[in-house]
mmCIF file of N, CA and C in Angstrom:
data_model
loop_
_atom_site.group_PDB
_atom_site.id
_atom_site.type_symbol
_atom_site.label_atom_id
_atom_site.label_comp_id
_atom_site.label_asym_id
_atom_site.label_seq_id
_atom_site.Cartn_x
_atom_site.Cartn_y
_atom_site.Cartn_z
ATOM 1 N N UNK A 1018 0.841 -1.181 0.000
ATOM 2 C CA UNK A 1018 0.000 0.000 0.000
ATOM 3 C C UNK A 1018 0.887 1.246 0.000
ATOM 4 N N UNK A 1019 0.735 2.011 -1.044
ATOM 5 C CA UNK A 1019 1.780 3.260 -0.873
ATOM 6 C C UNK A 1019 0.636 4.851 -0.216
ATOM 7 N N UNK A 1020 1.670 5.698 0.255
ATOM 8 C CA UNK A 1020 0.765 6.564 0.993
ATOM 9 C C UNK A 1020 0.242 7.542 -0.030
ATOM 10 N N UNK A 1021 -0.451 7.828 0.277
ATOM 11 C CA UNK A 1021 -1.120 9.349 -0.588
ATOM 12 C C UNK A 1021 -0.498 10.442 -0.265
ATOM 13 N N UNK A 1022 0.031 11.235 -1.315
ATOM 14 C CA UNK A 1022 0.564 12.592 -1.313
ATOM 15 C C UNK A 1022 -0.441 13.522 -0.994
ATOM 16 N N UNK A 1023 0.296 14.595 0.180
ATOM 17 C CA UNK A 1023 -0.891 15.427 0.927
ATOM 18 C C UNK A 1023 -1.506 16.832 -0.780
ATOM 19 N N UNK A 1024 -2.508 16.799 -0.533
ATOM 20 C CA UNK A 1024 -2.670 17.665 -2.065
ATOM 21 C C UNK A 1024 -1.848 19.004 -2.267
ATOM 22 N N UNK A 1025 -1.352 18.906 -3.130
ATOM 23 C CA UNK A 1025 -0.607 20.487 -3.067
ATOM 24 C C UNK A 1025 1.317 20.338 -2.701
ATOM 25 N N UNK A 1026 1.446 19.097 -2.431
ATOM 26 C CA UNK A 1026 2.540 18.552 -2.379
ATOM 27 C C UNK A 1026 3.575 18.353 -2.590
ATOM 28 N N UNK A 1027 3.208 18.479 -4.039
ATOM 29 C CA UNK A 1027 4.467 18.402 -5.138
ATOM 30 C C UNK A 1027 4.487 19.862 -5.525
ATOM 31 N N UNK A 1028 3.575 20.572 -5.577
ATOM 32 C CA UNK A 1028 3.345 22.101 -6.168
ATOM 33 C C UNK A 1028 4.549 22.589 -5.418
ATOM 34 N N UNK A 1029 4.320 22.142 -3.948
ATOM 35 C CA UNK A 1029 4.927 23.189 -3.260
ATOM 36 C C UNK A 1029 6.471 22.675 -2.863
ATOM 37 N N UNK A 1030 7.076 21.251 -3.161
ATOM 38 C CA UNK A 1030 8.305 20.823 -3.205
ATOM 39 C C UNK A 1030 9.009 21.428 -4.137
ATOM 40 N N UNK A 1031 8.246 21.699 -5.700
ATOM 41 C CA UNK A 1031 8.371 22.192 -6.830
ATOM 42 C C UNK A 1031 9.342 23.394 -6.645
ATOM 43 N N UNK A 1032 8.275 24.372 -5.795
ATOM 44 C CA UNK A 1032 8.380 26.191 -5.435
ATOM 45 C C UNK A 1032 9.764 25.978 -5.093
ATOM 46 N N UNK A 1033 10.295 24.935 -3.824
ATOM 47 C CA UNK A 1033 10.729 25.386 -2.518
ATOM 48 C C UNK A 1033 12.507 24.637 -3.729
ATOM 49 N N UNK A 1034 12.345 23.729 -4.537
ATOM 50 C CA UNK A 1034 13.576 23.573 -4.878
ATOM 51 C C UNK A 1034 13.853 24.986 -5.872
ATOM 52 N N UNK A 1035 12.769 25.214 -6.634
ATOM 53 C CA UNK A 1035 13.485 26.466 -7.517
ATOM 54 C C UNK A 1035 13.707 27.104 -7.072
ATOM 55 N N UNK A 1036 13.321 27.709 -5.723
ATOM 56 C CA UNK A 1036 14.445 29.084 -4.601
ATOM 57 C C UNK A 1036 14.867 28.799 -4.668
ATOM 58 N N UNK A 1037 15.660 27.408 -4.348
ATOM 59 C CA UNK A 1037 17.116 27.349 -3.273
ATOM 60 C C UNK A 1037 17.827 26.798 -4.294
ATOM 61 N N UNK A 1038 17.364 26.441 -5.883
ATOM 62 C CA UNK A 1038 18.665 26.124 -6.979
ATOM 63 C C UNK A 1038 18.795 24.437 -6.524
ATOM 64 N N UNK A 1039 17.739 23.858 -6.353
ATOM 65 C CA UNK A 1039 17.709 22.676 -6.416
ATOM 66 C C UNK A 1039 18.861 22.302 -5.206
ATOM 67 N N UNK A 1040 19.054 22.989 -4.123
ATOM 68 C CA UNK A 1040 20.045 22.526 -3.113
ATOM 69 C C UNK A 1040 19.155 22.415 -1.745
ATOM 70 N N UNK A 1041 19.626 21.622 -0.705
ATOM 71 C CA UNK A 1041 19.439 21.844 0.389
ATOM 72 C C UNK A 1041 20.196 23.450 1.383
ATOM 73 N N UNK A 1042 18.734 23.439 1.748
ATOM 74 C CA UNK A 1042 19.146 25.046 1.887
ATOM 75 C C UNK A 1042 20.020 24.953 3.465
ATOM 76 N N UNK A 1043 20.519 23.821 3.918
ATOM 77 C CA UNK A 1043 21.547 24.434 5.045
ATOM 78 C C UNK A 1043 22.583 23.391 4.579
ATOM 79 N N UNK A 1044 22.748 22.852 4.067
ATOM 80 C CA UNK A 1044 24.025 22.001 3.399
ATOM 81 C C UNK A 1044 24.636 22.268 1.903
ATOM 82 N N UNK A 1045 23.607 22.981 1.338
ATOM 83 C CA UNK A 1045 23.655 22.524 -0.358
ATOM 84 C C UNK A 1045 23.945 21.388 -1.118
ATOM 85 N N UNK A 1046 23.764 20.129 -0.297
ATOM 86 C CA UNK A 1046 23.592 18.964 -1.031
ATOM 87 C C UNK A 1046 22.714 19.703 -1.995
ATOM 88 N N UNK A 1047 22.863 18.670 -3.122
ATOM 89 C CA UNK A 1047 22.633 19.265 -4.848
ATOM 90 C C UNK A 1047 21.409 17.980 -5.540
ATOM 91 N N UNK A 1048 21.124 16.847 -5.028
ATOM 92 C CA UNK A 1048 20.255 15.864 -5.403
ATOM 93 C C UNK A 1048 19.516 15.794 -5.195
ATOM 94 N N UNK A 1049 18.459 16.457 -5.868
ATOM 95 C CA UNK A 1049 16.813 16.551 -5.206
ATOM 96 C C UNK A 1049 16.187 15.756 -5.103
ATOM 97 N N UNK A 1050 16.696 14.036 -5.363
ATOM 98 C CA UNK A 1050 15.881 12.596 -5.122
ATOM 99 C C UNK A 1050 16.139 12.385 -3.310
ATOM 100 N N UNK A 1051 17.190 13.358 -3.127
ATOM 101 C CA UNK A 1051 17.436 13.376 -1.657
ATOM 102 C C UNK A 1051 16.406 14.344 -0.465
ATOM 103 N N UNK A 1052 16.216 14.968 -1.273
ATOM 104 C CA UNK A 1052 15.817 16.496 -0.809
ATOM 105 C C UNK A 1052 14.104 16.713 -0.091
ATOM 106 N N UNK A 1053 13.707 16.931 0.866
ATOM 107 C CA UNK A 1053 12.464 16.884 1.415
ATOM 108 C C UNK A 1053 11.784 18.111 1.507
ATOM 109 N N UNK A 1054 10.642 18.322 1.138
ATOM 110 C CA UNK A 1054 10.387 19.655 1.515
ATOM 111 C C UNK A 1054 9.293 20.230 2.899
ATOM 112 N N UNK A 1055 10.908 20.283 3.640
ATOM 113 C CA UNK A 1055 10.323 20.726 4.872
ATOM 114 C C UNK A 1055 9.174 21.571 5.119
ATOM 115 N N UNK A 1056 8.090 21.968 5.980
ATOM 116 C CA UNK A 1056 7.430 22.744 6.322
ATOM 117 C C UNK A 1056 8.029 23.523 7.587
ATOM 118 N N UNK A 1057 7.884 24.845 7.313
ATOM 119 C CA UNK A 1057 8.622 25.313 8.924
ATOM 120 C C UNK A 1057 7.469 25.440 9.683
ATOM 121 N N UNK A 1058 6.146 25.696 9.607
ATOM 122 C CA UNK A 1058 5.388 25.708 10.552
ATOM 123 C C UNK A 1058 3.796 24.167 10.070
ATOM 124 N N UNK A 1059 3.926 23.390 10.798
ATOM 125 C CA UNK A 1059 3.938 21.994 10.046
ATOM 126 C C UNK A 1059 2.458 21.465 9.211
ATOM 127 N N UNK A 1060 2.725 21.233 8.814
ATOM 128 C CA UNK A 1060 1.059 21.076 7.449
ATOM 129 C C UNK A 1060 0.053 20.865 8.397
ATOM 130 N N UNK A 1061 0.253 19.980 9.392
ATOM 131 C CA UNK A 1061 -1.081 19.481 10.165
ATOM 132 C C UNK A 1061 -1.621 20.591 10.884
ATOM 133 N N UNK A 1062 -1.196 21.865 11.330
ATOM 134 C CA UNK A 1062 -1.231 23.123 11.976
ATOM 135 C C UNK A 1062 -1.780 24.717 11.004
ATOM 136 N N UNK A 1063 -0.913 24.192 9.724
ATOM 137 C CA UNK A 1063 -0.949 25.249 9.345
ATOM 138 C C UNK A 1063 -2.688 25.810 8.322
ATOM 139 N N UNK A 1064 -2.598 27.007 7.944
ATOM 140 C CA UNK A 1064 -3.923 26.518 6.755
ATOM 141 C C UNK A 1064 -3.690 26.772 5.519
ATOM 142 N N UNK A 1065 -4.557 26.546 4.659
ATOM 143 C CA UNK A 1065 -4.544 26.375 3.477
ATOM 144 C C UNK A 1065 -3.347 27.093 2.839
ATOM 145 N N UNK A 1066 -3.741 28.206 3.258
ATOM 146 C CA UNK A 1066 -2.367 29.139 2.495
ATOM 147 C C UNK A 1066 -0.946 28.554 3.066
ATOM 148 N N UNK A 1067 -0.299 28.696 4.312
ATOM 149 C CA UNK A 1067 0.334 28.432 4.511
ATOM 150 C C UNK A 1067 0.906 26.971 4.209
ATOM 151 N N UNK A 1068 0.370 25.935 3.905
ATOM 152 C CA UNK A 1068 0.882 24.659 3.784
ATOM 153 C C UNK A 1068 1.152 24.718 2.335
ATOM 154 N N UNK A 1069 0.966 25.878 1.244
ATOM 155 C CA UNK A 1069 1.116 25.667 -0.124
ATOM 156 C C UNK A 1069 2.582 26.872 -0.391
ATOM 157 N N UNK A 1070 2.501 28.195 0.961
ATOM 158 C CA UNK A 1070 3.707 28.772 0.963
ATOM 159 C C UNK A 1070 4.780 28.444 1.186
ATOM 160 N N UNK A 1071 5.592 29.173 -0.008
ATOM 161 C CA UNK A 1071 7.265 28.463 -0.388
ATOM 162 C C UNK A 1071 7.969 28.964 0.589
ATOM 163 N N UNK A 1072 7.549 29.849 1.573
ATOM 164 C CA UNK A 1072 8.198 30.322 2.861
ATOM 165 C C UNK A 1072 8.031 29.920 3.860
ATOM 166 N N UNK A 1073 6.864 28.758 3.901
ATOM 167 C CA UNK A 1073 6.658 28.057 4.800
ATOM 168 C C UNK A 1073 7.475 27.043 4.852
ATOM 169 N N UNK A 1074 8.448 27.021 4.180
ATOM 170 C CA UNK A 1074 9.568 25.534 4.263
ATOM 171 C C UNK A 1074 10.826 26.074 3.348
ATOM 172 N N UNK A 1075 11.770 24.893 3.726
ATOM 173 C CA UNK A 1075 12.833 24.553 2.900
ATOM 174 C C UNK A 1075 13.054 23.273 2.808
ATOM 175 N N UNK A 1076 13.879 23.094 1.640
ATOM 176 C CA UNK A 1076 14.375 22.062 1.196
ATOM 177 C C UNK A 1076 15.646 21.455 1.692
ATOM 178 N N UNK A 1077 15.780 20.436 2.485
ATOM 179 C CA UNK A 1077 16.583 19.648 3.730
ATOM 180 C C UNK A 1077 16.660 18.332 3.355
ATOM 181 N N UNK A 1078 17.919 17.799 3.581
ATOM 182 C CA UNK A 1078 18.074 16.419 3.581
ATOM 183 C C UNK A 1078 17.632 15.736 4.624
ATOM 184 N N UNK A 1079 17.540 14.283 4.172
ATOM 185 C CA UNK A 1079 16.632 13.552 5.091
ATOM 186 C C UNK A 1079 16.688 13.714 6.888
ATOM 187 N N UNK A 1080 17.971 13.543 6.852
ATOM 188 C CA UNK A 1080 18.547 13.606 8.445
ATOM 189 C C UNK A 1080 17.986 15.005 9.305
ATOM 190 N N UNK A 1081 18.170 16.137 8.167
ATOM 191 C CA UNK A 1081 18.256 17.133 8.637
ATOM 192 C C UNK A 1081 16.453 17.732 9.034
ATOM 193 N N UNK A 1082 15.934 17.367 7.746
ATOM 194 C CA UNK A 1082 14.252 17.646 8.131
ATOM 195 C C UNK A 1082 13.727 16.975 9.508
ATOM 196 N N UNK A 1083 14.018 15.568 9.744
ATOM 197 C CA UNK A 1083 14.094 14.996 10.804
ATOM 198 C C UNK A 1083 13.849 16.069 12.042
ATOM 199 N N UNK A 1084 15.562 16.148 12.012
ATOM 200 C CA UNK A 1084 15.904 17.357 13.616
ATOM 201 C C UNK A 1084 15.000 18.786 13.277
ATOM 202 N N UNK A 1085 15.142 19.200 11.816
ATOM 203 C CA UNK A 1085 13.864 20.165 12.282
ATOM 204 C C UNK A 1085 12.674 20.250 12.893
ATOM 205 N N UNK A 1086 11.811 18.723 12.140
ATOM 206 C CA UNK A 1086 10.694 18.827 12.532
ATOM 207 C C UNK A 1086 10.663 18.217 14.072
ATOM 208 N N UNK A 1087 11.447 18.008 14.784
ATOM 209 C CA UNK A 1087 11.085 17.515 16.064
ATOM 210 C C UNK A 1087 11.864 18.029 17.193
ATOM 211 N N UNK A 1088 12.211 19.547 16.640
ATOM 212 C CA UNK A 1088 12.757 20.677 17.236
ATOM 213 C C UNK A 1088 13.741 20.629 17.336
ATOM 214 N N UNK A 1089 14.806 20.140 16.907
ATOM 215 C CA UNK A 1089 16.248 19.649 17.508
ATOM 216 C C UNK A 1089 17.236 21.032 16.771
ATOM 217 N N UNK A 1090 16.296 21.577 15.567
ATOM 218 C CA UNK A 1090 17.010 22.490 14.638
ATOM 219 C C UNK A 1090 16.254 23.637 14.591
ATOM 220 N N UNK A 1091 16.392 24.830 14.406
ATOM 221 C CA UNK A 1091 15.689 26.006 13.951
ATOM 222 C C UNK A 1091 16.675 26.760 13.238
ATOM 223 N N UNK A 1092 16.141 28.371 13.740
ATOM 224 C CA UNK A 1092 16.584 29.356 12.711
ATOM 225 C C UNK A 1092 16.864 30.802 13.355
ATOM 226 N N UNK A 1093 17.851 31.505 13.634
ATOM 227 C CA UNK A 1093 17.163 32.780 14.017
ATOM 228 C C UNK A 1093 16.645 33.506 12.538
ATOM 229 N N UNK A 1094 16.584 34.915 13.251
ATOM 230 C CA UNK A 1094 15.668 35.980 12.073
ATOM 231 C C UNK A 1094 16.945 36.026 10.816
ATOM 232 N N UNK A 1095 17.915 36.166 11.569
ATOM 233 C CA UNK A 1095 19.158 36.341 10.434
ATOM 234 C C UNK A 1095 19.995 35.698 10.038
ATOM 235 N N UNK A 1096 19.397 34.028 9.992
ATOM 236 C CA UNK A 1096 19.734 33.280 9.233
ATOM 237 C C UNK A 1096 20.131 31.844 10.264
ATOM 238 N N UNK A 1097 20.876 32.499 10.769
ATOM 239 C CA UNK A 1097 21.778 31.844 11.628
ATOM 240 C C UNK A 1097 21.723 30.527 12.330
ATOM 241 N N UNK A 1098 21.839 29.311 11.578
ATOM 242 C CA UNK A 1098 21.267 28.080 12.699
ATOM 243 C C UNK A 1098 21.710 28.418 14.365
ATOM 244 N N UNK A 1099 20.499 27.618 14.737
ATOM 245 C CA UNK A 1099 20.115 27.091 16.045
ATOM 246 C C UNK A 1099 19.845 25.577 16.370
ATOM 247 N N UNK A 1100 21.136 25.295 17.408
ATOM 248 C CA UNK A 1100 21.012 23.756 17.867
ATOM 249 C C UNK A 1100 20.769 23.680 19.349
ATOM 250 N N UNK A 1101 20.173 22.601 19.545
ATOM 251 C CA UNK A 1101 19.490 22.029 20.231
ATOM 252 C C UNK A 1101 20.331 21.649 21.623
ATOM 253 N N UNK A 1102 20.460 21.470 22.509
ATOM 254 C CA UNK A 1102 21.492 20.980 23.371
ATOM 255 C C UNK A 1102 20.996 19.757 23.539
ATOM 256 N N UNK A 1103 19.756 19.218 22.859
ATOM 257 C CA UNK A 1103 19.189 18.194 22.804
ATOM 258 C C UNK A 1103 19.943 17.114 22.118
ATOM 259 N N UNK A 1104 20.235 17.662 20.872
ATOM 260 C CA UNK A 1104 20.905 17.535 19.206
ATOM 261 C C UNK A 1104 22.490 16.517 19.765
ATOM 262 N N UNK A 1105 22.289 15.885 19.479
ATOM 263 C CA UNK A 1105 23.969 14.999 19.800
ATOM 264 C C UNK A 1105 24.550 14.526 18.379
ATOM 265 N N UNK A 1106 26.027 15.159 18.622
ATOM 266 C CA UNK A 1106 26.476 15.358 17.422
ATOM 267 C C UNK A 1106 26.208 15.726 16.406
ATOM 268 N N UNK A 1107 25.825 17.234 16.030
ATOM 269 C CA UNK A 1107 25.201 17.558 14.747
ATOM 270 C C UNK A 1107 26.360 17.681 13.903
ATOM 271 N N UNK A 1108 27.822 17.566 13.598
ATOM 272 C CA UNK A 1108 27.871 17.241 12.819
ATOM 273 C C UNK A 1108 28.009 16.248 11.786
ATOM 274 N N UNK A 1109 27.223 15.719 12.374
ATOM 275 C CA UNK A 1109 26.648 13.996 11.510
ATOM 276 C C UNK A 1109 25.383 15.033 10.837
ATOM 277 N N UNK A 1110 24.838 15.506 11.030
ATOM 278 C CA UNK A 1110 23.881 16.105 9.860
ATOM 279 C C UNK A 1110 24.621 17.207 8.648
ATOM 280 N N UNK A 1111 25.815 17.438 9.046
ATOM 281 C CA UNK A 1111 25.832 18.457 8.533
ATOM 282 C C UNK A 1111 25.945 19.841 8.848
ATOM 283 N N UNK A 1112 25.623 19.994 9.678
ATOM 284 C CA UNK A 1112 25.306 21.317 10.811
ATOM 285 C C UNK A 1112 26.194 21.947 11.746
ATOM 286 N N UNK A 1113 26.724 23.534 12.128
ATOM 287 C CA UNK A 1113 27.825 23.120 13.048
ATOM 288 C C UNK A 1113 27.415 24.851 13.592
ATOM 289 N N UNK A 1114 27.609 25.084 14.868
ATOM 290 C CA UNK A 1114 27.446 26.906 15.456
ATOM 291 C C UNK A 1114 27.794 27.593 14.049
ATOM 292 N N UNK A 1115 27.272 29.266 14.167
ATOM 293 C CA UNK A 1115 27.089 30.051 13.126
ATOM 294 C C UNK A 1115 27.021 29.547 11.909
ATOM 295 N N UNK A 1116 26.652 28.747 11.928
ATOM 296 C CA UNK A 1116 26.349 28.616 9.934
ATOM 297 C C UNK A 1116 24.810 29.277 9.573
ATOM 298 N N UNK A 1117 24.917 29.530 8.390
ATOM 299 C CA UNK A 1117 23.796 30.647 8.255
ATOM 300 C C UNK A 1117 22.899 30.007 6.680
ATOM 301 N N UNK A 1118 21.769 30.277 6.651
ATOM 302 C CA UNK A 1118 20.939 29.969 5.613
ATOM 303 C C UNK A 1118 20.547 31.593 5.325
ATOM 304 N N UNK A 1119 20.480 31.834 3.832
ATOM 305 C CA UNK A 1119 20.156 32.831 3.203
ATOM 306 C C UNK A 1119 18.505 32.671 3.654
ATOM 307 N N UNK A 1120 17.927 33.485 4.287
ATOM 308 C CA UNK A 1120 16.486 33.856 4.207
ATOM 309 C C UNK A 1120 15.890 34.544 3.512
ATOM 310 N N UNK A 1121 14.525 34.914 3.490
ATOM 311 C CA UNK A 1121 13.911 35.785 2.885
ATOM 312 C C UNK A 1121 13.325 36.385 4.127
ATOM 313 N N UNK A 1122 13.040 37.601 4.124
ATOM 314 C CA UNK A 1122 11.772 38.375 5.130
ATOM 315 C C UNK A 1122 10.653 37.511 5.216
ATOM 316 N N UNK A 1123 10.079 37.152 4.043
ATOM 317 C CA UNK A 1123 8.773 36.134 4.179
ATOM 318 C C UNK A 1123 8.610 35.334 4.938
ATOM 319 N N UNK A 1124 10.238 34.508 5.035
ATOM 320 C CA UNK A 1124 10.280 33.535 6.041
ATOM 321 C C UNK A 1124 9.904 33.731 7.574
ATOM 322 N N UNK A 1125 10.001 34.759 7.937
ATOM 323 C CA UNK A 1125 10.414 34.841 9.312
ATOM 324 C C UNK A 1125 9.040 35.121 10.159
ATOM 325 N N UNK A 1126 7.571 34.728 9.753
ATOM 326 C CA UNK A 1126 6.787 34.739 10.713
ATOM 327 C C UNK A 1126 7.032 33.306 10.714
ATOM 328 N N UNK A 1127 7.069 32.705 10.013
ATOM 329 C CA UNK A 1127 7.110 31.139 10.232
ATOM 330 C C UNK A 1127 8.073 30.628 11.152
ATOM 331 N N UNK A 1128 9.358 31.138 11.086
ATOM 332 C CA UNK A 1128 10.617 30.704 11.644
ATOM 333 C C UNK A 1128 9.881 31.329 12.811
ATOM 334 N N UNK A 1129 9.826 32.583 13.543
ATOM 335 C CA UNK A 1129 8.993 32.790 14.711
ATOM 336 C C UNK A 1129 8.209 32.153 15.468
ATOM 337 N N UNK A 1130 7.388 31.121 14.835
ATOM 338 C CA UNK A 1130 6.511 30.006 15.482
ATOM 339 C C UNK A 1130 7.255 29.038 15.505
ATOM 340 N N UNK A 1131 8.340 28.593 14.496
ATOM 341 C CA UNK A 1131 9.698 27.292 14.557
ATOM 342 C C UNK A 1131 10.122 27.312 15.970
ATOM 343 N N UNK A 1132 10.572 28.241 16.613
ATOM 344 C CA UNK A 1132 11.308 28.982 17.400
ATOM 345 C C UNK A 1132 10.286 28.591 18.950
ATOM 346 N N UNK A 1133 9.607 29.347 18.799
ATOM 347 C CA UNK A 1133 8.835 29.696 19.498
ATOM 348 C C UNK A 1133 7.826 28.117 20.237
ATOM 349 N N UNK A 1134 7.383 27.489 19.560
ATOM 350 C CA UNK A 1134 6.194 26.818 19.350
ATOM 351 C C UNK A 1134 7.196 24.913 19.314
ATOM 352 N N UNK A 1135 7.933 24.820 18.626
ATOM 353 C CA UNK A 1135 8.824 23.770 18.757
ATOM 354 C C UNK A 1135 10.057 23.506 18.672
ATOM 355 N N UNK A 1136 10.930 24.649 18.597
ATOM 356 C CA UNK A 1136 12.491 24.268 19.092
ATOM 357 C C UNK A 1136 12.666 24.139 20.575
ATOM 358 N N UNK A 1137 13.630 23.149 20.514
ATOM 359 C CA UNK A 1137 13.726 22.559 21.950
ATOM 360 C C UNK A 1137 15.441 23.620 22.578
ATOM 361 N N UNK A 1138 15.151 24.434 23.055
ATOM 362 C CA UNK A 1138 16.056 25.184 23.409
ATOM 363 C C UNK A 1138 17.375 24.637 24.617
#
């Protein structure tokens, strides 16, 4: 039995690789058969609009969507990852203090609720 794609799915994996140039936006791994498209504030929460906005996510490798979605990873406003003291050994994901993801302004009510609502500080 394979699962059903949530509707709007692919539209919005679509959006989120042509920002970021088909890379993972905190590694730049380059293989988008790898590549997930995260939600920053999470589909089951969000509404209509938001679960189809390309600012509502990025594009993350497997490991890495993981620790996002279960707070281990965030974002500040200016880019800047945020780890978890939860997080053991991030750099097995990839991840390491000050490394920075290019944002957009758009992003950042979302990253605000990332932050706020499920990073594990």
């Amino acid at each position: 039995m394979t699962a059903r794609a949530r509707r709007g799915q692919g539209l919005f994996r679509n959006r989120l690789l042509e920002q970021w140039g088909g890379r993972c936006a905190v590694t730049g791994y380059a293989n988008p058969k790898f590549l997930l498209a995260s939600h920053i504030k999470p589909w089951s929460i969000a509404t209509d609009y938001e679960r189809l906005d390309r600012f509502n996510g990025l594009p993350l490798i497997p490991n890495l969507d993981k620790a996002f979605d279960l707070g281990y990873v965030s974002f500040q406003s200016d880019g800047q990852i945020l780890l978890s003291h939860e997080l053991e050994l991030p750099a097995i994901l990839g991840v390491r203090d000050g490394q920075r993801v290019a944002l957009d302004p758009r992003h950042q009510a979302y990253l605000e609720f990332h932050r706020s609502e499920l990073f594990m500080k």
